[in-house]
Structure formats: structure tokens, C-alpha cells
Amino acid sequence: MDSFEQRLAALDLTLFADIPAQLTDSDKRSLLAVQQAFRERVPEYLYLEIGSHLGGSIQPHLQDQRCKHIYSIDKRPLQVADERGYNVPYPENSTAHMLKLLREIDPHAEERITCFDMDASAVDPAAVTPAPQLCLIDGEHTDHAAISDFAFCRRVMGERGVILFHDPNIIYIALTGILESLQKAGTPFHAYALPSSVFVLELGGIDIHQSPPIAKMLIDNHEQYLFGLLSLEHYREVYNRKPMRIMRSVWQAWLRTKHRFR
Ligand SMILES: C[S@@+](CC[C@H](N)C(=O)[O-])C[C@H]1O[C@@H](n2cnc3c(N)ncnc32)[C@H](O)[C@@H]1O
């Protein structure tokens, strides 16, 4: 088999083959492109993720000898709130099980990973040292949680780094607020989305977007764009049904009347 370096350079999805991940193949390719570009700029890095489940998104970093430490924060609830309006069940979701799977990749996994079974807001930032430079936010998919997780990542990570968000098509309100707050504070950043659903926020002048695999995904950005829109299509479908159309015209008539008598 090719070496880790060759497989990463080829964005080889077998780097995700040992543990199931809640990621599409395109997500995996995007995450590998980010990892490759990131370690070119930060040859020895620390990785932090919020929301690890079975360890699927940890596995390519665990195989990477340049990744010096991994922090995994996962509250491990049996049901997770979600901005789409329903709870997502996570039965038998435990750190012990995740570590068992990760030990099959690296028998010394536990020495390289620090786990916190709690919400990120409850983690003592002093326990997250040395600082990670690459973070993935993939925990509770609500706007409130995404904003809180982002605040935690910014607090513990260095000035120069990358924060990734999985599923920006679900937590887009949070992302809008986060980017507005950065703009207001005059913080320079670059932000963009990669296929299928990986949102990248570059801080402190790290320019991974110039790396050829990422630059290529940014030119052919139809995949991410259409994935995001299609994931919301069922809302439009319901919104355009006859009973909803009637309710909308009643609502619009009420608004017109309200404006007339203002
Ligand atoms: C979508 S899964 C993570 C998938 C994983 N990153 C992967 O790619 O396979 C979401 C995880 O977030 C965890 N979670 C839910 N609420 C959380 C919270 N408030 N803080 C941290 N983790 C949370 C769940 O226990 C679950 O393991």
C-alpha cells in the first residue's frame, strides 16, 4: 500500500476506511484537501474537533505523524437538537467505544488524544494547551451551539489557523452572525464552502485556499452550491403546497391591511 503521504497527496478516501464517518465522499475529499494544505503551512499541528461520534473524522489526523495531538470534545447525548426541527438520535454513543475503534488504527491512540465528555463551553480552556491550529465544529447542529462552539475554538486556538464547520446548510444563520462579527471587529479572514458541506474559515493569514486541490474545488464550486440548495428543497416543496399557498395569501393580505392603517 502507498505511504500515508502518498495517500494524502492523492486525497485517497481509504484514509477514512477504518471507522464509519458521518461524511459524504466529497466531504472526506475536502477534509483531506484541507489537511494536506494545512500541514504544508503548519508542519507540526494540533487538531481539535467538537462532535466526534465514532472517531470517523479523527482517523486521518491520527494516521498523520505531523499531527502532534488531538482534542475531541463530545457531550455524548443520546439525542441531539438540530436546527431542522427534530432531534437526531445517537444510541450507544460513547468515548470508550470511539477510543476502542481508534486503537485499532493506532494502539497508542489514547496517548495522542485528549477527550472531553461535555459541551465545549464547559471545557476549561487551560486544559487545551498547547493550542490547536485546526478545528472542526460538528457537534450540535443548532445556530446557538455553533456560535458557542466557534467562540470556544477562537478562545483556545492560536491567531493563525483554520476553523471548519460541517453542514453549513443547517447552521447558516450562525455562520452569517459569526462572519458579521469578524467583519465588525476588523478581523481579516477568508471564508468559503467546499463540497459537499464543509465550511472553511481561514484566520490569521493562513492561505490554504491557494493550495491546488482547494483552488480547484473553489473554481468548480457548483457541487457545494447545489448540494446546499438541494438540501433545503423540501422546505420549498412544502411551502408551495396548496394549503400553504392559501395561508401565505392570507398572511400577505393581513400585512397589506396592517400597512394601510399604520
Ligand atoms: C454529526 S456527529 C459527529 C460526526 C463525526 N464528526 C464524523 O464525521 O463522523 C455529532 C456528534 O456531536 C455530539 N454532540 C452533540 N451535542 C454536542 C454538544 N453540545 N457538544 C459537543 N458534542 C456534541 C454527538 O454526541 C455526536 O457524537
Short mmCIF file of C-alpha atoms and ligand atoms in Angstrom, two decimals:
data_model
loop_
_atom_site.label_atom_id
_atom_site.label_comp_id
_atom_site.label_asym_id
_atom_site.label_seq_id
_atom_site.Cartn_x
_atom_site.Cartn_y
_atom_site.Cartn_z
CA MET A 1 0.00 0.00 0.00
CA ASP A 2 1.12 3.58 -0.63
CA SER A 3 2.51 5.55 2.29
CA PHE A 4 0.34 7.94 4.27
CA GLU A 5 1.99 10.88 2.46
CA GLN A 6 1.14 9.45 -0.97
CA ARG A 7 -2.44 8.68 0.05
CA LEU A 8 -2.97 12.17 1.47
CA ALA A 9 -1.50 13.77 -1.66
CA ALA A 10 -3.93 11.69 -3.75
CA LEU A 11 -6.89 12.61 -1.45
CA ASP A 12 -7.32 8.88 -1.06
CA LEU A 13 -10.62 8.11 0.68
CA THR A 14 -9.20 4.91 2.19
CA LEU A 15 -7.76 7.23 4.86
CA PHE A 16 -11.35 7.22 6.15
CA ALA A 17 -11.88 3.49 5.64
CA ASP A 18 -11.40 2.14 9.16
CA ILE A 19 -14.16 3.93 11.07
CA PRO A 20 -17.55 4.98 9.69
CA ALA A 21 -17.86 8.76 9.48
CA GLN A 22 -20.99 10.87 9.08
CA LEU A 23 -19.48 12.41 5.96
CA THR A 24 -20.09 12.09 2.23
CA ASP A 25 -17.20 11.09 -0.03
CA SER A 26 -16.97 14.71 -1.18
CA ASP A 27 -16.79 15.88 2.45
CA LYS A 28 -13.95 13.42 3.02
CA ARG A 29 -12.09 14.64 -0.07
CA SER A 30 -12.50 18.24 1.06
CA LEU A 31 -11.27 17.45 4.57
CA LEU A 32 -8.22 15.67 3.14
CA ALA A 33 -7.51 18.65 0.85
CA VAL A 34 -7.66 20.95 3.89
CA GLN A 35 -5.40 18.62 5.91
CA GLN A 36 -2.87 18.48 3.09
CA ALA A 37 -2.83 22.24 2.55
CA PHE A 38 -2.77 22.92 6.28
CA ARG A 39 0.24 20.74 7.12
CA GLU A 40 2.18 22.33 4.23
CA ARG A 41 1.88 25.61 6.12
CA VAL A 42 1.99 24.29 9.70
CA PRO A 43 4.27 21.25 9.52
CA GLU A 44 3.51 20.17 13.11
CA TYR A 45 -0.10 20.87 14.05
CA LEU A 46 -2.68 20.12 16.73
CA TYR A 47 -6.25 19.22 15.78
CA LEU A 48 -9.40 19.87 17.80
CA GLU A 49 -12.87 18.69 16.96
CA ILE A 50 -16.25 19.22 18.57
CA GLY A 51 -18.52 16.28 17.78
CA SER A 52 -16.58 13.07 17.21
CA HIS A 53 -19.16 10.26 17.45
CA LEU A 54 -17.19 7.12 16.44
CA GLY A 55 -13.99 8.97 15.56
CA GLY A 56 -14.60 8.91 11.80
CA SER A 57 -13.35 12.46 11.24
CA ILE A 58 -10.41 11.95 13.63
CA GLN A 59 -8.93 8.98 11.75
CA PRO A 60 -6.94 10.81 9.01
CA HIS A 61 -5.31 13.02 11.66
CA LEU A 62 -4.50 10.05 13.88
CA GLN A 63 -2.63 8.48 10.96
CA ASP A 64 -0.73 11.71 10.34
CA GLN A 65 2.59 11.80 12.18
CA ARG A 66 2.67 15.57 11.75
CA CYS A 67 -0.48 15.86 13.88
CA LYS A 68 1.08 16.13 17.31
CA HIS A 69 -2.08 16.00 19.41
CA ILE A 70 -5.84 15.66 19.04
CA TYR A 71 -8.55 17.13 21.29
CA SER A 72 -12.00 15.56 21.00
CA ILE A 73 -14.96 17.29 22.66
CA ASP A 74 -18.25 15.37 22.60
CA LYS A 75 -21.06 15.77 25.09
CA ARG A 76 -22.37 12.29 24.13
CA PRO A 77 -26.10 12.95 24.50
CA LEU A 78 -28.45 10.20 23.31
CA GLN A 79 -30.42 12.75 21.25
CA VAL A 80 -29.01 15.85 19.61
CA ALA A 81 -31.02 19.01 18.90
CA ASP A 82 -30.94 20.15 15.30
CA GLU A 83 -31.93 23.40 13.56
CA ARG A 84 -34.06 21.39 11.10
CA GLY A 85 -36.64 20.96 13.85
CA TYR A 86 -36.11 17.40 15.06
CA ASN A 87 -33.73 15.58 17.40
CA VAL A 88 -31.14 13.25 15.90
CA PRO A 89 -30.73 10.01 17.92
CA TYR A 90 -27.21 8.86 18.87
CA PRO A 91 -27.69 5.49 20.65
CA GLU A 92 -24.64 3.86 22.29
CA ASN A 93 -22.58 6.95 21.72
CA SER A 94 -19.54 6.71 24.00
CA THR A 95 -15.95 7.87 24.17
CA ALA A 96 -14.87 4.39 25.31
CA HIS A 97 -16.28 2.91 22.08
CA MET A 98 -14.63 5.64 19.98
CA LEU A 99 -11.25 5.03 21.61
CA LYS A 100 -11.58 1.27 21.06
CA LEU A 101 -12.07 1.91 17.32
CA LEU A 102 -9.21 4.43 17.18
CA ARG A 103 -6.85 2.00 18.98
CA GLU A 104 -7.32 -0.37 16.05
CA ILE A 105 -5.71 2.29 13.85
CA ASP A 106 -3.04 3.30 16.35
CA PRO A 107 -2.52 1.19 19.50
CA HIS A 108 -1.17 4.34 21.20
CA ALA A 109 -4.21 6.44 20.21
CA GLU A 110 -5.04 7.29 23.82
CA GLU A 111 -1.66 8.96 24.33
CA ARG A 112 -2.32 11.22 21.35
CA ILE A 113 -5.94 12.15 22.12
CA THR A 114 -7.45 14.14 24.98
CA CYS A 115 -11.21 13.61 25.26
CA PHE A 116 -13.76 15.81 26.99
CA ASP A 117 -17.24 14.34 27.50
CA MET A 118 -19.01 17.67 27.80
CA ASP A 119 -20.18 20.71 25.92
CA ALA A 120 -17.25 22.85 24.77
CA SER A 121 -18.49 25.74 26.91
CA ALA A 122 -17.80 23.57 29.99
CA VAL A 123 -14.20 22.75 28.99
CA ASP A 124 -11.50 24.66 30.85
CA PRO A 125 -9.51 26.44 28.10
CA ALA A 126 -6.36 25.89 30.18
CA ALA A 127 -6.81 22.15 29.54
CA VAL A 128 -6.49 22.76 25.80
CA THR A 129 -2.79 23.54 25.67
CA PRO A 130 -0.73 23.56 23.57
CA ALA A 131 -3.19 25.40 21.34
CA PRO A 132 -4.73 23.63 18.35
CA GLN A 133 -4.50 25.39 15.00
CA LEU A 134 -7.01 23.30 13.03
CA CYS A 135 -10.56 22.87 14.41
CA LEU A 136 -13.68 21.09 13.16
CA ILE A 137 -17.11 22.02 14.54
CA ASP A 138 -19.53 19.11 14.01
CA GLY A 139 -21.43 18.79 17.32
CA GLU A 140 -24.96 20.01 17.96
CA HIS A 141 -26.31 21.40 14.69
CA THR A 142 -28.13 24.42 16.05
CA ASP A 143 -27.21 28.05 15.45
CA HIS A 144 -26.86 28.65 19.17
CA ALA A 145 -24.45 25.70 19.63
CA ALA A 146 -22.42 26.57 16.50
CA ILE A 147 -21.88 30.14 17.77
CA SER A 148 -20.89 28.85 21.22
CA ASP A 149 -18.54 26.20 19.74
CA PHE A 150 -16.96 28.83 17.49
CA ALA A 151 -16.38 31.13 20.49
CA PHE A 152 -14.64 28.25 22.27
CA CYS A 153 -12.43 27.43 19.27
CA ARG A 154 -11.38 31.05 18.90
CA ARG A 155 -10.59 31.21 22.59
CA VAL A 156 -8.30 28.17 22.61
CA MET A 157 -6.71 28.27 19.16
CA GLY A 158 -3.82 30.41 18.08
CA GLU A 159 -4.28 33.56 15.98
CA ARG A 160 -3.32 31.75 12.77
CA GLY A 161 -5.45 28.77 11.94
CA VAL A 162 -8.47 27.24 10.29
CA ILE A 163 -11.92 26.54 11.74
CA LEU A 164 -14.07 24.11 9.77
CA PHE A 165 -17.83 23.75 10.16
CA HIS A 166 -19.62 20.68 8.88
CA ASP A 167 -23.15 21.15 7.47
CA PRO A 168 -23.17 24.92 6.84
CA ASN A 169 -26.51 24.36 5.05
CA ILE A 170 -28.01 23.73 8.52
CA ILE A 171 -26.23 26.35 10.64
CA TYR A 172 -26.08 29.17 8.06
CA ILE A 173 -27.69 31.72 10.40
CA ALA A 174 -24.89 31.13 12.91
CA LEU A 175 -22.27 31.46 10.15
CA THR A 176 -23.80 34.73 8.97
CA GLY A 177 -23.58 36.13 12.50
CA ILE A 178 -20.03 34.84 13.02
CA LEU A 179 -18.75 36.43 9.80
CA GLU A 180 -20.55 39.70 10.56
CA SER A 181 -18.93 39.82 14.00
CA LEU A 182 -15.49 39.23 12.46
CA GLN A 183 -16.11 41.99 9.91
CA LYS A 184 -17.29 44.37 12.63
CA ALA A 185 -14.18 43.64 14.70
CA GLY A 186 -11.95 44.29 11.67
CA THR A 187 -10.57 40.73 11.83
CA PRO A 188 -9.20 39.65 8.45
CA PHE A 189 -10.43 36.27 7.25
CA HIS A 190 -11.26 34.19 4.21
CA ALA A 191 -14.38 32.03 4.24
CA TYR A 192 -15.75 29.61 1.66
CA ALA A 193 -17.53 26.30 1.32
CA LEU A 194 -16.20 23.06 -0.14
CA PRO A 195 -18.14 20.00 -1.37
CA SER A 196 -20.38 18.54 -0.13
CA SER A 197 -20.84 20.56 3.01
CA VAL A 198 -17.63 21.80 4.61
CA PHE A 199 -17.36 25.48 5.50
CA VAL A 200 -13.82 26.81 5.87
CA LEU A 201 -12.83 29.86 7.87
CA GLU A 202 -9.19 30.92 7.49
CA LEU A 203 -7.83 33.23 10.17
CA GLY A 204 -4.51 34.98 10.67
CA GLY A 205 -3.46 34.98 7.03
CA ILE A 206 -3.21 31.22 6.56
CA ASP A 207 -3.89 30.90 2.86
CA ILE A 208 -4.84 27.26 2.32
CA HIS A 209 -7.22 28.33 -0.47
CA GLN A 210 -4.13 28.75 -2.67
CA SER A 211 -3.32 25.06 -2.41
CA PRO A 212 -4.13 23.46 -5.82
CA PRO A 213 -6.70 20.84 -4.64
CA ILE A 214 -8.66 23.50 -2.74
CA ALA A 215 -8.30 26.09 -5.53
CA LYS A 216 -9.73 23.53 -7.96
CA MET A 217 -12.73 22.85 -5.71
CA LEU A 218 -13.32 26.60 -5.45
CA ILE A 219 -13.38 27.07 -9.23
CA ASP A 220 -15.75 24.13 -9.73
CA ASN A 221 -17.89 25.20 -6.81
CA HIS A 222 -21.20 24.06 -8.32
CA GLU A 223 -21.12 20.85 -6.28
CA GLN A 224 -21.19 22.54 -2.90
CA TYR A 225 -23.61 25.24 -4.08
CA LEU A 226 -26.16 22.79 -5.45
CA PHE A 227 -25.77 20.39 -2.52
CA GLY A 228 -26.61 23.24 -0.14
CA LEU A 229 -29.66 24.35 -2.11
CA LEU A 230 -30.97 20.85 -2.75
CA SER A 231 -30.69 20.01 0.93
CA LEU A 232 -33.28 22.75 1.56
CA GLU A 233 -35.57 21.82 -1.34
CA HIS A 234 -38.12 20.00 0.84
CA TYR A 235 -38.87 23.27 2.66
CA ARG A 236 -39.75 24.95 -0.66
CA GLU A 237 -41.76 21.92 -1.68
CA VAL A 238 -43.90 22.14 1.48
CA TYR A 239 -44.08 25.95 1.30
CA ASN A 240 -45.54 25.76 -2.22
CA ARG A 241 -48.28 23.22 -1.43
CA LYS A 242 -51.86 24.46 -1.82
CA PRO A 243 -52.76 24.84 1.90
CA MET A 244 -49.50 26.74 2.43
CA ARG A 245 -50.20 28.98 -0.60
CA ILE A 246 -53.60 29.84 0.88
CA MET A 247 -52.03 30.61 4.25
CA ARG A 248 -49.40 32.77 2.53
CA SER A 249 -52.03 34.83 0.66
CA VAL A 250 -53.99 35.31 3.90
CA TRP A 251 -50.78 36.37 5.63
CA GLN A 252 -49.85 38.80 2.82
CA ALA A 253 -53.37 40.29 2.81
CA TRP A 254 -53.10 40.79 6.56
CA LEU A 255 -49.72 42.54 6.15
CA ARG A 256 -51.13 44.83 3.42
CA THR A 257 -54.08 45.77 5.66
CA LYS A 258 -51.76 46.41 8.59
CA HIS A 259 -49.58 48.75 6.47
CA ARG A 260 -52.63 50.64 5.12
CA PHE A 261 -53.87 51.52 8.63
CA ARG A 262 -50.49 52.44 10.07
C1 LIG B 1 -22.57 14.59 13.41
S1 LIG B 1 -21.88 13.71 14.77
C2 LIG B 1 -20.18 13.89 14.55
C3 LIG B 1 -19.71 13.08 13.40
C4 LIG B 1 -18.20 12.98 13.26
N1 LIG B 1 -17.56 14.27 13.21
C5 LIG B 1 -17.92 12.22 11.98
O1 LIG B 1 -17.55 12.85 11.00
O2 LIG B 1 -18.14 11.01 11.97
C6 LIG B 1 -22.29 14.78 16.07
C7 LIG B 1 -21.66 14.45 17.40
O3 LIG B 1 -21.83 15.62 18.21
C8 LIG B 1 -22.01 15.22 19.53
N2 LIG B 1 -22.65 16.31 20.27
C9 LIG B 1 -23.98 16.57 20.40
N3 LIG B 1 -24.18 17.67 21.15
C10 LIG B 1 -22.97 18.13 21.48
C11 LIG B 1 -22.50 19.24 22.24
N4 LIG B 1 -23.35 20.10 22.77
N5 LIG B 1 -21.18 19.38 22.38
C12 LIG B 1 -20.31 18.51 21.82
N6 LIG B 1 -20.68 17.45 21.09
C13 LIG B 1 -21.98 17.26 20.92
C14 LIG B 1 -22.83 13.95 19.43
O4 LIG B 1 -22.66 13.16 20.59
C15 LIG B 1 -22.28 13.30 18.17
O5 LIG B 1 -21.30 12.35 18.51
#
